[in-house]
PDB file of C-alpha atoms in Angstrom:
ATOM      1  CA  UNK A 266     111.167  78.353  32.569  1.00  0.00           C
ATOM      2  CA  UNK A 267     109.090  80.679  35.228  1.00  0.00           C
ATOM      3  CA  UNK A 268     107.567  83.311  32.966  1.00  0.00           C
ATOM      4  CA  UNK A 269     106.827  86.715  34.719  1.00  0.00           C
ATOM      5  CA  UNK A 270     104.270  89.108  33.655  1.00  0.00           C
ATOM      6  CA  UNK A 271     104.452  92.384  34.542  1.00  0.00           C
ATOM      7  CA  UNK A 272     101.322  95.236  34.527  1.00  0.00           C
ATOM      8  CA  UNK A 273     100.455  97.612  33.467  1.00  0.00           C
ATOM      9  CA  UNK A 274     103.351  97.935  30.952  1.00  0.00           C
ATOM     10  CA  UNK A 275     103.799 101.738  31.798  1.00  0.00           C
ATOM     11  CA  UNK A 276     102.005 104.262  33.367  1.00  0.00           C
ATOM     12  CA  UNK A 277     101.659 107.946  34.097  1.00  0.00           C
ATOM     13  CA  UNK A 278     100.999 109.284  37.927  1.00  0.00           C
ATOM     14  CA  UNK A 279     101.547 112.416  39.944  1.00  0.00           C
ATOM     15  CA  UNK A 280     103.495 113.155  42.852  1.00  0.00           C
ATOM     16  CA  UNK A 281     101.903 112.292  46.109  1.00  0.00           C
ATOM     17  CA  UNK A 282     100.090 109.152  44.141  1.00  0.00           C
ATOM     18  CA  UNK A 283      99.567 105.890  45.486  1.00  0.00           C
ATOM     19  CA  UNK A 284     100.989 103.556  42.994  1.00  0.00           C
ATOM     20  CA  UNK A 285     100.693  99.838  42.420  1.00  0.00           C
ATOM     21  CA  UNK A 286     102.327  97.510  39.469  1.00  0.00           C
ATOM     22  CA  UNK A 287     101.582  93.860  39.671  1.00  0.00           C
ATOM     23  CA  UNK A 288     103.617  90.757  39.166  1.00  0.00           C
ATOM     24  CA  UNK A 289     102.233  87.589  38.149  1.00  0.00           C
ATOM     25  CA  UNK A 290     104.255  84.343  37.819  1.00  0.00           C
ATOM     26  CA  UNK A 291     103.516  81.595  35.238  1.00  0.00           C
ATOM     27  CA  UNK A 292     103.665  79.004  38.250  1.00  0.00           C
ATOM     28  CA  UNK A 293     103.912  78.925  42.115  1.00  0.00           C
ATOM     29  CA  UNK A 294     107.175  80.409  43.264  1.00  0.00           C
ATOM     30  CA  UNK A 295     105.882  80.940  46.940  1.00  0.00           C
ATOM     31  CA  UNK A 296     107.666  84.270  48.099  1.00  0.00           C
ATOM     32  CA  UNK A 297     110.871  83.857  45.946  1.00  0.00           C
ATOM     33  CA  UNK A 298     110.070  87.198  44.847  1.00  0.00           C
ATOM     34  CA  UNK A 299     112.441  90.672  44.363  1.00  0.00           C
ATOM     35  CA  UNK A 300     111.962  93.854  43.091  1.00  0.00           C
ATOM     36  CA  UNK A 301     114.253  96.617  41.391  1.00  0.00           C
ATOM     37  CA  UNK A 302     114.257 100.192  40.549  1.00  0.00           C
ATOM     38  CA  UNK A 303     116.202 101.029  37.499  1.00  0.00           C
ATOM     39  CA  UNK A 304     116.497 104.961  35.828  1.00  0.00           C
ATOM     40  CA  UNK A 305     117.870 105.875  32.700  1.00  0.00           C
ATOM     41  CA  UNK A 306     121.368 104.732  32.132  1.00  0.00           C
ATOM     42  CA  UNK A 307     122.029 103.254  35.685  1.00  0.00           C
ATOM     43  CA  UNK A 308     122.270  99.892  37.008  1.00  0.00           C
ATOM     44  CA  UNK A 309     118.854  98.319  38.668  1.00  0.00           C
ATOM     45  CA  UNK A 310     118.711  98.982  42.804  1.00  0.00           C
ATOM     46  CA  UNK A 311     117.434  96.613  44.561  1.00  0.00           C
ATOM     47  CA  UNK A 312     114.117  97.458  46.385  1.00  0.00           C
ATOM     48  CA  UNK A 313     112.358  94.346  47.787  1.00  0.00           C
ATOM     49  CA  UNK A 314     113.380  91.254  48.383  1.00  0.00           C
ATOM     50  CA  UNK A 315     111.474  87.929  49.798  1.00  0.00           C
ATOM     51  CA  UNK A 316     108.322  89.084  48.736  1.00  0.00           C
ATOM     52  CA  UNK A 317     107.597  92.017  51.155  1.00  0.00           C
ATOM     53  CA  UNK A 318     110.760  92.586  53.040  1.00  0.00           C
ATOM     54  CA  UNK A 319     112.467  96.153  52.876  1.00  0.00           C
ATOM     55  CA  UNK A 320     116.031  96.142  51.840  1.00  0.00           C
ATOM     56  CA  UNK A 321     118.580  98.497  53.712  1.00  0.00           C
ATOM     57  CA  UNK A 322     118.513 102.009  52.847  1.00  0.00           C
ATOM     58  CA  UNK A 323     114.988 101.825  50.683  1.00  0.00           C
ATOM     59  CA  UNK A 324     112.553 104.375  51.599  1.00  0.00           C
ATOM     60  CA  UNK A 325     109.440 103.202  53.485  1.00  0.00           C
ATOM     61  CA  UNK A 326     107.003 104.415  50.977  1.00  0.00           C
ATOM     62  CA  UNK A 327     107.752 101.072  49.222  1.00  0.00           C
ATOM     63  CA  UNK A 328     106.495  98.349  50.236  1.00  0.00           C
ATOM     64  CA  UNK A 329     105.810  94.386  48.468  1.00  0.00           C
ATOM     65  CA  UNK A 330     103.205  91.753  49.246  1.00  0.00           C
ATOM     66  CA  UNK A 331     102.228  88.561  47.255  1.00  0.00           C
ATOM     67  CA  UNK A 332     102.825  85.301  47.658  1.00  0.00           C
ATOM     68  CA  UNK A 333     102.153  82.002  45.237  1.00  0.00           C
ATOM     69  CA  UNK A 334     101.702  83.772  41.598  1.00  0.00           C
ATOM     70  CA  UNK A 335     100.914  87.100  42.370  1.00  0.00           C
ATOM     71  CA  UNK A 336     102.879  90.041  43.943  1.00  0.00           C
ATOM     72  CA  UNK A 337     102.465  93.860  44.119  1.00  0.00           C
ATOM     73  CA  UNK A 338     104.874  96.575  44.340  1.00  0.00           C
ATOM     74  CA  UNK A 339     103.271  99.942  46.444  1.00  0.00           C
ATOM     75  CA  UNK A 340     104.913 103.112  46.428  1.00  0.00           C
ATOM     76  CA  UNK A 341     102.303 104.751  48.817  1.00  0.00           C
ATOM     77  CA  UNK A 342     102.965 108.365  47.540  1.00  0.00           C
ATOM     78  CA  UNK A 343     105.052 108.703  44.617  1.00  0.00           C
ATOM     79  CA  UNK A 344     108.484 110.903  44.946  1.00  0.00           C
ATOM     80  CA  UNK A 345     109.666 113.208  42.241  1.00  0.00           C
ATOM     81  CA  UNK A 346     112.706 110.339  42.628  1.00  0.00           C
ATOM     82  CA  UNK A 347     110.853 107.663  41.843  1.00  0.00           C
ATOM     83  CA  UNK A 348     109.982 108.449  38.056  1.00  0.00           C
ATOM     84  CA  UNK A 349     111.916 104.956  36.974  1.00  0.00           C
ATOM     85  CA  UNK A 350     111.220 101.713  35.641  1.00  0.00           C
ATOM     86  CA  UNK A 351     110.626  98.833  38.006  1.00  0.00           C
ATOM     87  CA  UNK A 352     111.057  95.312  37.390  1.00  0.00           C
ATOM     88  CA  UNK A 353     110.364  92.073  39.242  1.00  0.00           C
ATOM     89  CA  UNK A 354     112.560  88.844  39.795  1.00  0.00           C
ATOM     90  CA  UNK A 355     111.806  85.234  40.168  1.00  0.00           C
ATOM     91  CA  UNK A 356     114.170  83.019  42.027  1.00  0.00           C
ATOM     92  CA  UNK A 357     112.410  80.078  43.364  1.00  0.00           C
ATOM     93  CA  UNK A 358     113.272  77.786  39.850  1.00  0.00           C
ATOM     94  CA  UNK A 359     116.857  78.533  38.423  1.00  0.00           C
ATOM     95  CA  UNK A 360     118.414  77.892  35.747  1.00  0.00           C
ATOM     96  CA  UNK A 361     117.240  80.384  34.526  1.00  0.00           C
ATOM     97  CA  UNK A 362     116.921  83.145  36.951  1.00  0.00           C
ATOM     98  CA  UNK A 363     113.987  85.312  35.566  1.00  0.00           C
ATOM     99  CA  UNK A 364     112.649  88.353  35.065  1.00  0.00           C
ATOM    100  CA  UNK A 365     109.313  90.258  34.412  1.00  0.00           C
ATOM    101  CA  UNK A 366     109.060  92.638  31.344  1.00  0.00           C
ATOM    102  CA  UNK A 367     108.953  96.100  33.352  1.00  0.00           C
ATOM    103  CA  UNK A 368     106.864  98.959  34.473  1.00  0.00           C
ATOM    104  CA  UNK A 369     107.786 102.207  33.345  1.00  0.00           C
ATOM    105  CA  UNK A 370     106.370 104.495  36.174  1.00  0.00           C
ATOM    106  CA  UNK A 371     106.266 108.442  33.971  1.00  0.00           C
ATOM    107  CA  UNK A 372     105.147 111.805  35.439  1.00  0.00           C
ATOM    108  CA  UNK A 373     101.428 113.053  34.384  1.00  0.00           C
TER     109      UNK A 373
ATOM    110  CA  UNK B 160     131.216 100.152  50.350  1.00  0.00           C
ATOM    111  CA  UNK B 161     131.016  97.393  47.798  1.00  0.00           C
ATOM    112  CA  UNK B 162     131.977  98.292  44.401  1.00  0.00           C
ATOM    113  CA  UNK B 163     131.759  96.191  41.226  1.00  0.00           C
ATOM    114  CA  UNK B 164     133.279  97.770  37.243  1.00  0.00           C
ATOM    115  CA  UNK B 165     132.939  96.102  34.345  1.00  0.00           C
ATOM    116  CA  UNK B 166     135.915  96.682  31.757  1.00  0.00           C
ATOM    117  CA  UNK B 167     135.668  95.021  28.326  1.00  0.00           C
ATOM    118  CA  UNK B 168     135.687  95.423  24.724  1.00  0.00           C
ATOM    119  CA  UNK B 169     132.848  98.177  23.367  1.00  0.00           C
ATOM    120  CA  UNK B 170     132.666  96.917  19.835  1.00  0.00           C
ATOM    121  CA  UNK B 171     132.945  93.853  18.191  1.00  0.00           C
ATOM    122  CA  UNK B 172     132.600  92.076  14.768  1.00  0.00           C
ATOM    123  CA  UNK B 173     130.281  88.924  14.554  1.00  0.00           C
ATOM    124  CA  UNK B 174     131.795  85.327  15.567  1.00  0.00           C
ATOM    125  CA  UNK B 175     133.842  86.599  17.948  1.00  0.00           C
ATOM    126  CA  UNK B 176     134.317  85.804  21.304  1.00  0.00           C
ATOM    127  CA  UNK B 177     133.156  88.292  23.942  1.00  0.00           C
ATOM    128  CA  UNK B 178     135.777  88.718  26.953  1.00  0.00           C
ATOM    129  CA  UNK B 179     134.289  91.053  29.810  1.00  0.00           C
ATOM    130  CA  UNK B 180     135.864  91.060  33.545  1.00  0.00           C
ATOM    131  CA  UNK B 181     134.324  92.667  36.896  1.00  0.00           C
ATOM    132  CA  UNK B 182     136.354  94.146  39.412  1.00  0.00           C
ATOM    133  CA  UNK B 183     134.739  93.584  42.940  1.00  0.00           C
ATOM    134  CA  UNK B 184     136.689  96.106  45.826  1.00  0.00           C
ATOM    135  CA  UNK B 185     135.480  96.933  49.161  1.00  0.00           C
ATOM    136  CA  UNK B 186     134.649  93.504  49.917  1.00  0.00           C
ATOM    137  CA  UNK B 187     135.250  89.660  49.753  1.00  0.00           C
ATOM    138  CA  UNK B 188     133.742  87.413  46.931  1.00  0.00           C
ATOM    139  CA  UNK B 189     133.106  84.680  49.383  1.00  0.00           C
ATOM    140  CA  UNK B 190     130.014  83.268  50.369  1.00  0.00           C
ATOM    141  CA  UNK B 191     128.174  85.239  47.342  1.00  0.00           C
ATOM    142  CA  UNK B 192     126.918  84.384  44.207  1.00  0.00           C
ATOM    143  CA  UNK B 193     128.729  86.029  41.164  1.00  0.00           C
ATOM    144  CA  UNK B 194     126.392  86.638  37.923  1.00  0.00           C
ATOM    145  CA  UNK B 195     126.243  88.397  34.857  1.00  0.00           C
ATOM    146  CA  UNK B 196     122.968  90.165  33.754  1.00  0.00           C
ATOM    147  CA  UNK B 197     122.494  91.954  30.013  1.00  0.00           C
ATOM    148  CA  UNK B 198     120.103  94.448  29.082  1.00  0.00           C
ATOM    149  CA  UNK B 199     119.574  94.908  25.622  1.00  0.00           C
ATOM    150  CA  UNK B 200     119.100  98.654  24.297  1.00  0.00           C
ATOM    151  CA  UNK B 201     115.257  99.530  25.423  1.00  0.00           C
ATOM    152  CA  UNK B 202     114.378  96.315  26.844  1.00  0.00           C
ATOM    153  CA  UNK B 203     114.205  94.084  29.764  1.00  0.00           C
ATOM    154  CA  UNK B 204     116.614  92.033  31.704  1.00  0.00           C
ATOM    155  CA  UNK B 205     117.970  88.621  30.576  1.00  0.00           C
ATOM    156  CA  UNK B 206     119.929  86.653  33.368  1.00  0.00           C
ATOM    157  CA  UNK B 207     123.693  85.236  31.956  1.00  0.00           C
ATOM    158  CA  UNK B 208     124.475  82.992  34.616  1.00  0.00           C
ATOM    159  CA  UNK B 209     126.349  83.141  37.538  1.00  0.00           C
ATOM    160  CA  UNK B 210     129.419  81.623  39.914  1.00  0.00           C
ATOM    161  CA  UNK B 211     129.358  80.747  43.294  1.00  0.00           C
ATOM    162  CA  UNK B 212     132.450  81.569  45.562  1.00  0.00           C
ATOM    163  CA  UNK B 213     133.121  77.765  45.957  1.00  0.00           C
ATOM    164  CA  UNK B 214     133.077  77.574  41.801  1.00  0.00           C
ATOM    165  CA  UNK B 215     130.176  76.155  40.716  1.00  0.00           C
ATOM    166  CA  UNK B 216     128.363  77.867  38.152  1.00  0.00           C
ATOM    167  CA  UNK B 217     124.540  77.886  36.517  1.00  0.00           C
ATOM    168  CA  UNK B 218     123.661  79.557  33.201  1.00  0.00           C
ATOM    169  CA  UNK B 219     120.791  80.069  31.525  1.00  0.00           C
ATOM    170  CA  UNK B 220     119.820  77.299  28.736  1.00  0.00           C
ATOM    171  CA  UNK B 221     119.159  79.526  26.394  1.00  0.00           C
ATOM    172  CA  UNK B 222     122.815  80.446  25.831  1.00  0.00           C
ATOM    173  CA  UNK B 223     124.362  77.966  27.875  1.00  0.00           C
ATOM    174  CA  UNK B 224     125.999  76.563  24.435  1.00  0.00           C
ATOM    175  CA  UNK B 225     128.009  79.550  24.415  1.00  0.00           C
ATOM    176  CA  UNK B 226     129.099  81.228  27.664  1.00  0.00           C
ATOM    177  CA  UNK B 227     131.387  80.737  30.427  1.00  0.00           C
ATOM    178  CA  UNK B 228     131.982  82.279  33.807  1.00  0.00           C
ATOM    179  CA  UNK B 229     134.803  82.311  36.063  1.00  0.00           C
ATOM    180  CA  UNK B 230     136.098  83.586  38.717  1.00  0.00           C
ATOM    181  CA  UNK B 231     139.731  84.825  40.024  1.00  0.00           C
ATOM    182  CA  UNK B 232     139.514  84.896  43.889  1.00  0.00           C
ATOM    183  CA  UNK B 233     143.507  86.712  43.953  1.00  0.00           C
ATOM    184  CA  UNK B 234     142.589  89.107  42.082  1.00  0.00           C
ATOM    185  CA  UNK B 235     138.672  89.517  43.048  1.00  0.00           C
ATOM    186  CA  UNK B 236     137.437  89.209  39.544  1.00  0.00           C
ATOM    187  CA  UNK B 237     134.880  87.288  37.634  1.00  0.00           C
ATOM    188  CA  UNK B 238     134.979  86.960  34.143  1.00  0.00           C
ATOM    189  CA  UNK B 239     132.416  86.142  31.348  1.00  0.00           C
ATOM    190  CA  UNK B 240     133.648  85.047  28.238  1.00  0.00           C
ATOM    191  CA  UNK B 241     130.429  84.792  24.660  1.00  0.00           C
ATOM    192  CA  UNK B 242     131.725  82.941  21.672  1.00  0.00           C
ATOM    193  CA  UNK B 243     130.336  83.283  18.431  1.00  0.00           C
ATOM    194  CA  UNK B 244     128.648  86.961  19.363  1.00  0.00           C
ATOM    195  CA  UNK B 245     125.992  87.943  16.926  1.00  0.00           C
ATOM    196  CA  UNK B 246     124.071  91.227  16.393  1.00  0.00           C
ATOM    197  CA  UNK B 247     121.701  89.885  19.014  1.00  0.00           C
ATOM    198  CA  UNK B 248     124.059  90.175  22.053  1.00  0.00           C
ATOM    199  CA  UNK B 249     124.468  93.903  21.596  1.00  0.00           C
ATOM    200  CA  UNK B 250     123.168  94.970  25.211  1.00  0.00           C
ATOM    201  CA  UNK B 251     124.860  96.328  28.477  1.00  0.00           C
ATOM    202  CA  UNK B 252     126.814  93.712  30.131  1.00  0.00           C
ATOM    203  CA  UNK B 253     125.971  94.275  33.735  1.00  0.00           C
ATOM    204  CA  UNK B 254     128.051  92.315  36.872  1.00  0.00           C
ATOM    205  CA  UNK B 255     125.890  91.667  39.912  1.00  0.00           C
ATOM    206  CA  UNK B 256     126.093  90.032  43.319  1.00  0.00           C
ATOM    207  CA  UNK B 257     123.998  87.546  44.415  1.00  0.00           C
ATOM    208  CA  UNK B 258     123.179  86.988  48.409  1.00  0.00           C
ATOM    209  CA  UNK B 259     123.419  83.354  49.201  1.00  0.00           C
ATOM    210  CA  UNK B 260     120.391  84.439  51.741  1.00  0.00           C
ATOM    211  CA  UNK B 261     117.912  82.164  49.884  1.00  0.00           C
ATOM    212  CA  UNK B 262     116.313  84.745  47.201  1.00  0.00           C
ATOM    213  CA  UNK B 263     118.663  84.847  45.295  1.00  0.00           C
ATOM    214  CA  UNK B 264     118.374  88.871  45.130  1.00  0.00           C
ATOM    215  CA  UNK B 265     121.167  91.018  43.475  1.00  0.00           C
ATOM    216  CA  UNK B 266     121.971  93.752  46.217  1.00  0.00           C
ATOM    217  CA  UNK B 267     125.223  95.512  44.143  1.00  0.00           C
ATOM    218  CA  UNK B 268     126.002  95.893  40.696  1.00  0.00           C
ATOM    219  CA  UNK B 269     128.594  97.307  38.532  1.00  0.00           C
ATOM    220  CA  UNK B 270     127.262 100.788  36.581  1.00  0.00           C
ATOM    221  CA  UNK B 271     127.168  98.010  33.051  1.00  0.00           C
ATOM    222  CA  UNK B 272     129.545  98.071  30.181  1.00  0.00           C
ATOM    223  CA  UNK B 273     127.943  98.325  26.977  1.00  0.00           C
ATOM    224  CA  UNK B 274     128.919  95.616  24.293  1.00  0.00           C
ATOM    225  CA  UNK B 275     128.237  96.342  20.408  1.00  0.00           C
ATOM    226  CA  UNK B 276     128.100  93.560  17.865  1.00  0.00           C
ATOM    227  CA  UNK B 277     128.275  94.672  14.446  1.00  0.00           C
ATOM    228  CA  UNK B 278     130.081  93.839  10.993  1.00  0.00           C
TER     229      UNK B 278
END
């Protein structure tokens, strides 16, 4: 199995900060990369998929890049609507479909 | 708009077999990939397995022993059905599509059904 490590674990950040949480794959999984918002008691949204590419109806202040083992998530200045936890996906290798452990984004 | 609900059971006893279904409405199931997702209570997500429209299906190994997915194309439902349910698989049962765009990326899912195991 892909193993996918998320960091920092949580963090705390202001409105109007640039924010960045890493993902780091256990192997190469070129760009078969997505990302996903998820706040308290909803479903995950997706955010990013392919690596970098925006899906419908996401803000541009988030944006992905990354390719091989390591990928970023940028929100380039954190929304009051954005306090969430955010969690990356492999899918290059399946069974199983994997993902990382989370990044719980909180308000300073 | 695409819309996916979960309905199932919200408590069960251990050894049973878990029986949730997913509604899909506002569009077709074809030429997507079907898959259930579960989220234990303050943790991360762990991938079920999922069914493509054409009804071939991939689950994960680590509970492929015990699970089963289907899918009902008349009535637009998939189903996921656990056997032998232990304390362990007391999460929210969440329903999500898969694009068949080559990332595999989950772009709707149902609002989750949560699923308690307990004696």
């Amino acid at each position: 199995d892909i193993q996918m490590t998320q960091s920092p674990s949580s963090l705390s950040a202001s409105v109007g900060d640039r924010v960045t949480i890493t993902c780091r794959a256990s192997q190469s999984i070129n760009n078969f990369l997505n990302w996903y918002q998820q706040k308290p008691g909803k479903a995950p949204k997706l955010l990013i998929y392919a690596a970098s590419s925006l899906q419908s109806g996401v803000p541009s202040r988030f944006s992905g890049s990354g390719s091989g083992t390591d990928f970023t998530l940028t929100i380039s200045s954190l929304q009051p609507e954005d306090f969430a936890t955010y969690y990356c996906q492999q899918s290059y290798s399946t069974p199983p479909l994997t993902f990382g452990g989370g990044t719980k984004v909180e308000i300073k | 708009q695409v819309q996916l609900q979960e309905s199932g059971p919200g408590l069960m006893k251990p050894s049973e077999t878990l029986s949730l279904t997913c509604t899909v409405s506002g569009g077709s199931i074809s030429s997507y990939y079907w898959s259930w997702i579960r989220q234990p209570p303050g943790k991360g997500l762990e991938w079920i397995g999922y069914i493509y429209y054409s009804g071939s299906t991939s689950y994960n190994p680590s509970l492929k022993s015990r699970v089963t997915v289907s899918l009902d194309p008349s009535k637009n439902q998939l189903s996921l059905r656990l056997r032998s349910v232990t304390a362990a698989d007391t999460a929210v049962y969440y329903c999500a599509r898969g694009r068949d765009s080559g990332w595999f990326d989950f772009d709707y899912w149902g609002q989750g059904t949560l699923v308690t195991v307990s004696s």
